[in-house]
Amino acid sequence: MPELAEALAAAAVTDGRPHQNFERLLARAREQRPLVTAVAHPCDHVSLDSAIEAARLGLIEPILVGPIARIKEVARAGELDISPFELVDAAHSHESAAKAVELVRAGRAEAVMKGSLHTDEVMAAVVARETGLRTGRRVSHCFVMDVPGHPHPLVVTDAAVNIAPTLEDKIDIVQNAIDMTRVLLPGEGDDRVRVAILSAMETVNPKVLSTLEAAALCKMADRGQITGAVLEGPLALDNAISPEAAAIKGIVSPVAGHANVLVVPDLEAGNMLAKCMSFLSGADAAGIVLGARAPIILTSRADAKLTRLASCAIASLLGAARRASVAIV
C-alpha cells in the first residue's frame, strides 16, 4: 500500500511521531470499497485536497457539492485534479449542505463530509425534520483519539453536538458510541467495548447529577436497555484509564483502568478533555457524527490531513458495516 505509507510518512515528518492506531484504521478501511460521500462545500484548499486524498487512498468516492465555478477555481489555484469526480452545483453553503443531505436521502451517497462551511450549517441540514437524515436515535458526536503511547483508540463522546444532554439523551449517545466502537474493534464478545461514564468522582453523590445519571446508565445496561458493551460509572478520568489509579481506589471492574469509550457529562467537559489530549498529549482526534441515516464526517479546518483521512476511514468502516447488515444507526 504505497499511497498509505506515503501519507503516514508525511504525517510523521510533520509531527515527528508514529500514528499506529490511525494506521490500523486506514489499512482496514482500504480493504473496503470506497464510500460514496457527498462533500458539502469543499471551497477551500484544505477541504478539497482532503477529499481528493481520501479518494486517492480508496477511502471515499466523493461527490463535490457547492458552487462549481468556485470549486474549480480552488482546484486550479491548488493544482488539484477534480476531473474524476462528479460535481453538483449549489449557490451557497446552506444549499451545499442541503443538497449533500438530499444525495443521501436519494440513495446516491452513503455519507456526508463537511467542507469549508460551518458545522452548524451541516448539522441543521442533517437534523431538519422533513428533509434531513433523522432516525429514532438522537444524533451525537464521537472523537476517536489516537493518543501517543496508548495501545488502542479512545472514544470521547459527546464533545461537539449535544450541549447539556439529559439522561434520556445519554442513552442514545452511549449506544451510538458502542455501535461504532464495535465496528472499529472487531472481535467477539461485548467486553471488548468498555464504557466509562465519567464524572468528577467515582462514588454516587446525590448532589452531583452526573454521578446519578452514570449509575442509572449502568443499571440500564444491566437490564438490557443499553447493549453491546460493559459499562461502569461513575468513574473519574484517572481510574477510567489508569489501572494503577483504579487499584489505589479499590475499584474492581473490567472497565476501570481499561476504558476505551469515555462518556462525558456535557459538551464543555468533553470539548476540554479532547483538546487537552490533543494539545497537551499530542493526540489526534478524528471526528464522526452518529445516529443519522448515514455517517457525517465532521472535521475542523485546523485538523491535520491524517486526522481528516482517519475520519473518512471511520465512516468507510461504518458504511461497510451497514452494507453487511450490522445495526449501526
Short mmCIF file of C-alpha atoms in Angstrom, two decimals:
data_model
loop_
_atom_site.label_atom_id
_atom_site.label_comp_id
_atom_site.label_asym_id
_atom_site.label_seq_id
_atom_site.Cartn_x
_atom_site.Cartn_y
_atom_site.Cartn_z
CA MET A 1 0.00 0.00 0.00
CA PRO A 2 2.49 2.68 -1.14
CA GLU A 3 -0.05 5.52 -1.04
CA LEU A 4 -0.92 4.81 2.60
CA ALA A 5 2.75 4.54 3.54
CA GLU A 6 3.37 7.88 1.84
CA ALA A 7 0.52 9.58 3.73
CA LEU A 8 1.67 8.18 7.07
CA ALA A 9 5.28 9.12 6.38
CA ALA A 10 4.21 12.68 5.62
CA ALA A 11 2.31 12.85 8.91
CA ALA A 12 5.29 11.53 10.84
CA VAL A 13 7.53 14.15 9.24
CA THR A 14 5.05 16.85 10.25
CA ASP A 15 4.75 15.95 13.92
CA GLY A 16 7.67 13.60 14.49
CA ARG A 17 5.75 10.61 15.90
CA PRO A 18 4.04 7.43 14.72
CA HIS A 19 0.27 7.01 14.46
CA GLN A 20 -0.29 3.28 14.98
CA ASN A 21 -3.98 3.38 15.86
CA PHE A 22 -4.98 5.51 12.88
CA GLU A 23 -2.66 3.49 10.65
CA ARG A 24 -4.58 0.33 11.52
CA LEU A 25 -7.93 2.03 10.86
CA LEU A 26 -6.77 3.33 7.49
CA ALA A 27 -5.42 -0.07 6.47
CA ARG A 28 -8.70 -1.78 7.37
CA ALA A 29 -10.78 0.84 5.58
CA ARG A 30 -8.77 0.43 2.40
CA GLU A 31 -9.91 -3.20 2.28
CA GLN A 32 -13.49 -1.95 1.74
CA ARG A 33 -14.92 -0.43 -1.39
CA PRO A 34 -14.80 3.39 -1.40
CA LEU A 35 -17.68 5.06 0.44
CA VAL A 36 -19.73 7.31 -1.84
CA THR A 37 -19.56 10.60 0.03
CA ALA A 38 -21.29 13.91 -0.60
CA VAL A 39 -18.69 16.56 0.27
CA ALA A 40 -20.56 19.70 1.28
CA HIS A 41 -18.98 22.95 0.11
CA PRO A 42 -15.32 22.00 -0.47
CA CYS A 43 -14.47 25.58 -1.33
CA ASP A 44 -11.02 25.96 0.19
CA HIS A 45 -7.76 24.13 -0.46
CA VAL A 46 -7.77 22.11 2.77
CA SER A 47 -11.24 20.61 2.38
CA LEU A 48 -10.91 19.95 -1.35
CA ASP A 49 -7.42 18.46 -1.03
CA SER A 50 -8.58 16.22 1.84
CA ALA A 51 -11.44 14.83 -0.23
CA ILE A 52 -9.12 14.19 -3.17
CA GLU A 53 -6.51 12.49 -0.96
CA ALA A 54 -9.17 10.29 0.67
CA ALA A 55 -10.32 9.29 -2.82
CA ARG A 56 -6.73 8.57 -3.89
CA LEU A 57 -6.35 6.21 -0.92
CA GLY A 58 -9.60 4.45 -1.84
CA LEU A 59 -11.46 5.55 1.30
CA ILE A 60 -14.24 7.55 -0.36
CA GLU A 61 -15.73 8.26 -3.76
CA PRO A 62 -16.50 11.99 -3.45
CA ILE A 63 -19.36 13.91 -4.97
CA LEU A 64 -18.35 17.57 -4.72
CA VAL A 65 -21.35 19.73 -3.79
CA GLY A 66 -21.04 23.52 -3.95
CA PRO A 67 -20.62 26.48 -6.32
CA ILE A 68 -18.97 24.73 -9.26
CA ALA A 69 -17.08 27.78 -10.51
CA ARG A 70 -15.63 28.35 -7.04
CA ILE A 71 -14.65 24.69 -6.60
CA LYS A 72 -12.92 24.73 -9.99
CA GLU A 73 -11.07 27.92 -9.07
CA VAL A 74 -9.82 26.38 -5.81
CA ALA A 75 -8.71 23.32 -7.77
CA ARG A 76 -6.86 25.46 -10.36
CA ALA A 77 -5.16 27.57 -7.70
CA GLY A 78 -4.01 24.49 -5.78
CA GLU A 79 -3.20 22.41 -8.88
CA LEU A 80 -5.72 19.77 -7.76
CA ASP A 81 -7.25 17.35 -10.27
CA ILE A 82 -11.01 17.10 -9.80
CA SER A 83 -11.75 15.69 -13.25
CA PRO A 84 -12.61 12.17 -11.94
CA PHE A 85 -15.33 13.44 -9.63
CA GLU A 86 -18.99 14.36 -10.04
CA LEU A 87 -19.84 17.98 -9.24
CA VAL A 88 -23.26 19.14 -8.03
CA ASP A 89 -23.88 22.86 -8.23
CA ALA A 90 -25.13 24.82 -5.21
CA ALA A 91 -25.43 28.56 -4.88
CA HIS A 92 -24.08 28.91 -1.34
CA SER A 93 -23.03 26.94 1.74
CA HIS A 94 -26.55 26.39 3.09
CA GLU A 95 -27.67 24.94 -0.22
CA SER A 96 -24.49 22.85 -0.39
CA ALA A 97 -25.38 21.22 2.94
CA ALA A 98 -28.99 20.66 1.90
CA LYS A 99 -28.03 19.10 -1.44
CA ALA A 100 -25.41 16.86 0.18
CA VAL A 101 -28.07 15.55 2.56
CA GLU A 102 -30.50 15.10 -0.33
CA LEU A 103 -27.96 12.91 -2.14
CA VAL A 104 -28.01 10.56 0.87
CA ARG A 105 -31.81 10.62 1.06
CA ALA A 106 -31.95 9.75 -2.66
CA GLY A 107 -29.60 6.80 -2.17
CA ARG A 108 -26.85 8.33 -4.30
CA ALA A 109 -24.44 8.87 -1.39
CA GLU A 110 -23.63 6.86 1.74
CA ALA A 111 -22.14 9.65 3.87
CA VAL A 112 -21.82 13.41 4.17
CA MET A 113 -18.46 15.14 4.64
CA LYS A 114 -18.15 18.68 5.93
CA GLY A 115 -16.18 21.01 3.70
CA SER A 116 -15.38 24.68 4.27
CA LEU A 117 -18.70 25.62 5.84
CA HIS A 118 -19.67 25.97 9.48
CA THR A 119 -20.60 22.88 11.46
CA ASP A 120 -23.99 24.41 12.33
CA GLU A 121 -24.89 24.61 8.64
CA VAL A 122 -24.18 20.92 8.07
CA MET A 123 -25.97 19.81 11.22
CA ALA A 124 -29.00 21.97 10.51
CA ALA A 125 -29.44 20.15 7.20
CA VAL A 126 -28.84 16.75 8.82
CA VAL A 127 -31.44 17.19 11.59
CA ALA A 128 -34.10 19.01 9.54
CA ARG A 129 -37.39 17.28 10.37
CA GLU A 130 -38.80 16.97 6.86
CA THR A 131 -35.67 16.91 4.68
CA GLY A 132 -32.89 15.69 6.95
CA LEU A 133 -31.41 12.36 7.99
CA ARG A 134 -33.11 11.81 11.33
CA THR A 135 -33.70 8.34 12.75
CA GLY A 136 -35.18 7.11 16.00
CA ARG A 137 -31.82 7.83 17.65
CA ARG A 138 -30.54 11.14 18.89
CA VAL A 139 -27.65 12.44 16.80
CA SER A 140 -24.33 12.55 18.67
CA HIS A 141 -20.64 13.13 18.02
CA CYS A 142 -17.62 10.97 18.77
CA PHE A 143 -13.98 11.93 18.79
CA VAL A 144 -11.79 8.91 18.06
CA MET A 145 -8.49 9.81 19.71
CA ASP A 146 -5.11 8.38 18.76
CA VAL A 147 -3.17 9.10 21.96
CA PRO A 148 0.62 8.61 21.86
CA GLY A 149 1.63 5.57 23.90
CA HIS A 150 -1.95 4.38 24.34
CA PRO A 151 -2.49 0.86 22.93
CA HIS A 152 -5.90 1.48 21.37
CA PRO A 153 -8.07 4.40 20.21
CA LEU A 154 -10.01 6.29 22.87
CA VAL A 155 -13.54 7.39 22.02
CA VAL A 156 -14.77 10.63 23.65
CA THR A 157 -18.47 11.47 23.43
CA ASP A 158 -20.23 13.88 23.16
CA ALA A 159 -17.90 16.83 22.77
CA ALA A 160 -19.41 18.64 19.80
CA VAL A 161 -23.18 18.26 19.29
CA ASN A 162 -25.21 17.81 22.49
CA ILE A 163 -24.57 20.76 24.79
CA ALA A 164 -26.25 19.63 28.01
CA PRO A 165 -27.65 16.15 27.36
CA THR A 166 -30.33 14.71 29.59
CA LEU A 167 -30.29 11.15 30.87
CA GLU A 168 -32.62 10.20 28.02
CA ASP A 169 -30.22 11.80 25.53
CA LYS A 170 -27.28 9.95 27.04
CA ILE A 171 -28.89 6.58 26.39
CA ASP A 172 -28.57 7.26 22.64
CA ILE A 173 -25.17 8.92 23.00
CA VAL A 174 -23.83 5.81 24.74
CA GLN A 175 -25.47 3.37 22.32
CA ASN A 176 -24.21 5.29 19.28
CA ALA A 177 -20.67 5.17 20.64
CA ILE A 178 -20.94 1.46 21.46
CA ASP A 179 -22.20 0.57 17.99
CA MET A 180 -19.35 2.49 16.34
CA THR A 181 -16.67 1.08 18.63
CA ARG A 182 -17.81 -2.48 17.97
CA VAL A 183 -17.07 -1.83 14.29
CA LEU A 184 -13.69 -0.23 14.99
CA LEU A 185 -12.64 -3.05 17.36
CA PRO A 186 -13.66 -6.25 15.55
CA GLY A 187 -13.90 -9.41 17.55
CA GLU A 188 -16.29 -11.38 19.69
CA GLY A 189 -17.94 -10.51 22.99
CA ASP A 190 -19.38 -7.35 24.49
CA ASP A 191 -16.42 -6.96 26.82
CA ARG A 192 -14.20 -5.63 24.03
CA VAL A 193 -16.11 -2.32 24.32
CA ARG A 194 -15.57 -0.86 27.79
CA VAL A 195 -17.54 2.29 28.53
CA ALA A 196 -16.65 4.63 31.37
CA ILE A 197 -19.37 7.10 32.38
CA LEU A 198 -17.25 10.00 33.63
CA SER A 199 -17.80 12.39 36.49
CA ALA A 200 -15.58 14.24 38.93
CA MET A 201 -15.65 11.27 41.32
CA GLU A 202 -16.18 7.54 41.35
CA THR A 203 -18.88 7.43 44.01
CA VAL A 204 -22.55 8.29 43.65
CA ASN A 205 -23.26 11.68 45.19
CA PRO A 206 -26.88 12.92 45.26
CA LYS A 207 -25.58 16.49 44.89
CA VAL A 208 -23.71 15.71 41.64
CA LEU A 209 -26.18 14.93 38.86
CA SER A 210 -23.64 13.27 36.59
CA THR A 211 -22.96 10.58 39.20
CA LEU A 212 -26.67 9.77 39.45
CA GLU A 213 -27.00 9.58 35.66
CA ALA A 214 -23.91 7.37 35.45
CA ALA A 215 -25.38 4.93 37.95
CA ALA A 216 -28.69 4.91 36.05
CA LEU A 217 -26.97 4.24 32.71
CA CYS A 218 -25.06 1.32 34.19
CA LYS A 219 -28.26 -0.17 35.59
CA MET A 220 -29.90 0.26 32.17
CA ALA A 221 -27.05 -1.76 30.69
CA ASP A 222 -27.61 -4.44 33.33
CA ARG A 223 -31.27 -4.62 32.30
CA GLY A 224 -30.56 -4.74 28.55
CA GLN A 225 -31.70 -1.18 27.77
CA ILE A 226 -28.17 -0.43 26.53
CA THR A 227 -26.43 -3.30 24.76
CA GLY A 228 -23.14 -4.36 23.23
CA ALA A 229 -20.66 -3.26 25.89
CA VAL A 230 -19.66 -3.32 29.53
CA LEU A 231 -20.48 -0.07 31.36
CA GLU A 232 -19.04 1.33 34.58
CA GLY A 233 -19.76 4.59 36.33
CA PRO A 234 -19.43 6.97 37.78
CA LEU A 235 -15.68 6.95 37.21
CA ALA A 236 -13.23 9.80 37.44
CA LEU A 237 -10.92 10.10 34.44
CA ASP A 238 -7.87 8.73 36.25
CA ASN A 239 -9.49 5.49 37.35
CA ALA A 240 -11.16 5.08 33.96
CA ILE A 241 -7.88 4.92 32.02
CA SER A 242 -5.20 4.12 34.62
CA PRO A 243 -5.11 0.58 36.13
CA GLU A 244 -2.89 1.91 38.91
CA ALA A 245 -5.35 4.65 39.87
CA ALA A 246 -8.24 2.17 39.81
CA ALA A 247 -6.30 -0.23 42.04
CA ILE A 248 -5.46 2.51 44.54
CA LYS A 249 -9.15 3.40 44.77
CA GLY A 250 -10.05 -0.29 45.16
CA ILE A 251 -12.31 -0.31 42.09
CA VAL A 252 -12.74 -3.83 40.75
CA SER A 253 -14.24 -3.71 37.26
CA PRO A 254 -13.31 -4.81 33.73
CA VAL A 255 -13.77 -1.17 32.71
CA ALA A 256 -11.82 0.65 35.44
CA GLY A 257 -8.34 1.39 34.15
CA HIS A 258 -9.14 -0.11 30.74
CA ALA A 259 -11.93 2.04 29.27
CA ASN A 260 -11.93 2.65 25.54
CA VAL A 261 -15.10 4.78 25.46
CA LEU A 262 -15.30 7.87 27.67
CA VAL A 263 -18.79 9.36 28.08
CA VAL A 264 -18.58 12.89 29.41
CA PRO A 265 -21.25 14.76 31.41
CA ASP A 266 -21.70 17.56 28.87
CA LEU A 267 -20.21 19.22 25.81
CA GLU A 268 -17.98 21.57 27.79
CA ALA A 269 -16.31 18.73 29.68
CA GLY A 270 -15.90 16.67 26.52
CA ASN A 271 -14.51 19.50 24.46
CA MET A 272 -11.96 20.37 27.14
CA LEU A 273 -10.98 16.71 27.57
CA ALA A 274 -10.46 16.18 23.83
CA LYS A 275 -8.48 19.40 23.45
CA CYS A 276 -6.33 18.59 26.47
CA MET A 277 -5.49 15.26 24.85
CA SER A 278 -4.71 17.00 21.57
CA PHE A 279 -2.65 19.94 22.79
CA LEU A 280 -1.02 18.52 25.92
CA SER A 281 -0.60 14.86 24.89
CA GLY A 282 -0.22 15.30 21.14
CA ALA A 283 -3.27 13.16 20.37
CA ASP A 284 -5.00 13.19 17.00
CA ALA A 285 -8.80 13.47 17.05
CA ALA A 286 -10.87 12.10 14.18
CA GLY A 287 -14.50 13.23 14.25
CA ILE A 288 -17.73 11.49 13.25
CA VAL A 289 -21.43 12.17 13.85
CA LEU A 290 -23.63 9.15 14.51
CA GLY A 291 -27.34 8.50 14.92
CA ALA A 292 -28.32 9.79 11.47
CA ARG A 293 -29.20 7.70 8.42
CA ALA A 294 -25.57 7.97 7.30
CA PRO A 295 -22.25 8.83 8.91
CA ILE A 296 -21.39 12.53 8.98
CA ILE A 297 -17.65 13.18 8.62
CA LEU A 298 -17.19 16.25 10.78
CA THR A 299 -13.70 17.70 10.68
CA SER A 300 -12.16 21.02 11.60
CA ARG A 301 -10.31 23.19 9.13
CA ALA A 302 -7.42 23.11 11.62
CA ASP A 303 -7.19 19.29 11.53
CA ALA A 304 -4.08 17.66 10.10
CA LYS A 305 -4.58 15.75 6.86
CA LEU A 306 -4.03 12.40 8.61
CA THR A 307 -6.83 13.22 11.06
CA ARG A 308 -9.16 14.03 8.18
CA LEU A 309 -8.24 10.77 6.48
CA ALA A 310 -8.86 8.86 9.70
CA SER A 311 -12.34 10.41 9.92
CA CYS A 312 -13.01 9.18 6.38
CA ALA A 313 -11.67 5.73 7.32
CA ILE A 314 -14.07 5.50 10.28
CA ALA A 315 -17.00 6.47 8.05
CA SER A 316 -15.87 3.88 5.49
CA LEU A 317 -15.82 1.11 8.10
CA LEU A 318 -19.28 2.16 9.34
CA GLY A 319 -20.54 2.14 5.77
CA ALA A 320 -19.15 -1.34 5.22
CA ALA A 321 -20.85 -2.49 8.42
CA ARG A 322 -24.17 -1.09 7.22
CA ARG A 323 -23.80 -2.90 3.92
CA ALA A 324 -23.15 -6.10 5.85
CA SER A 325 -26.44 -5.52 7.72
CA VAL A 326 -24.79 -4.69 11.04
CA ALA A 327 -27.11 -2.47 13.07
CA ILE A 328 -25.32 0.86 13.09
CA VAL A 329 -27.87 3.65 13.37
#
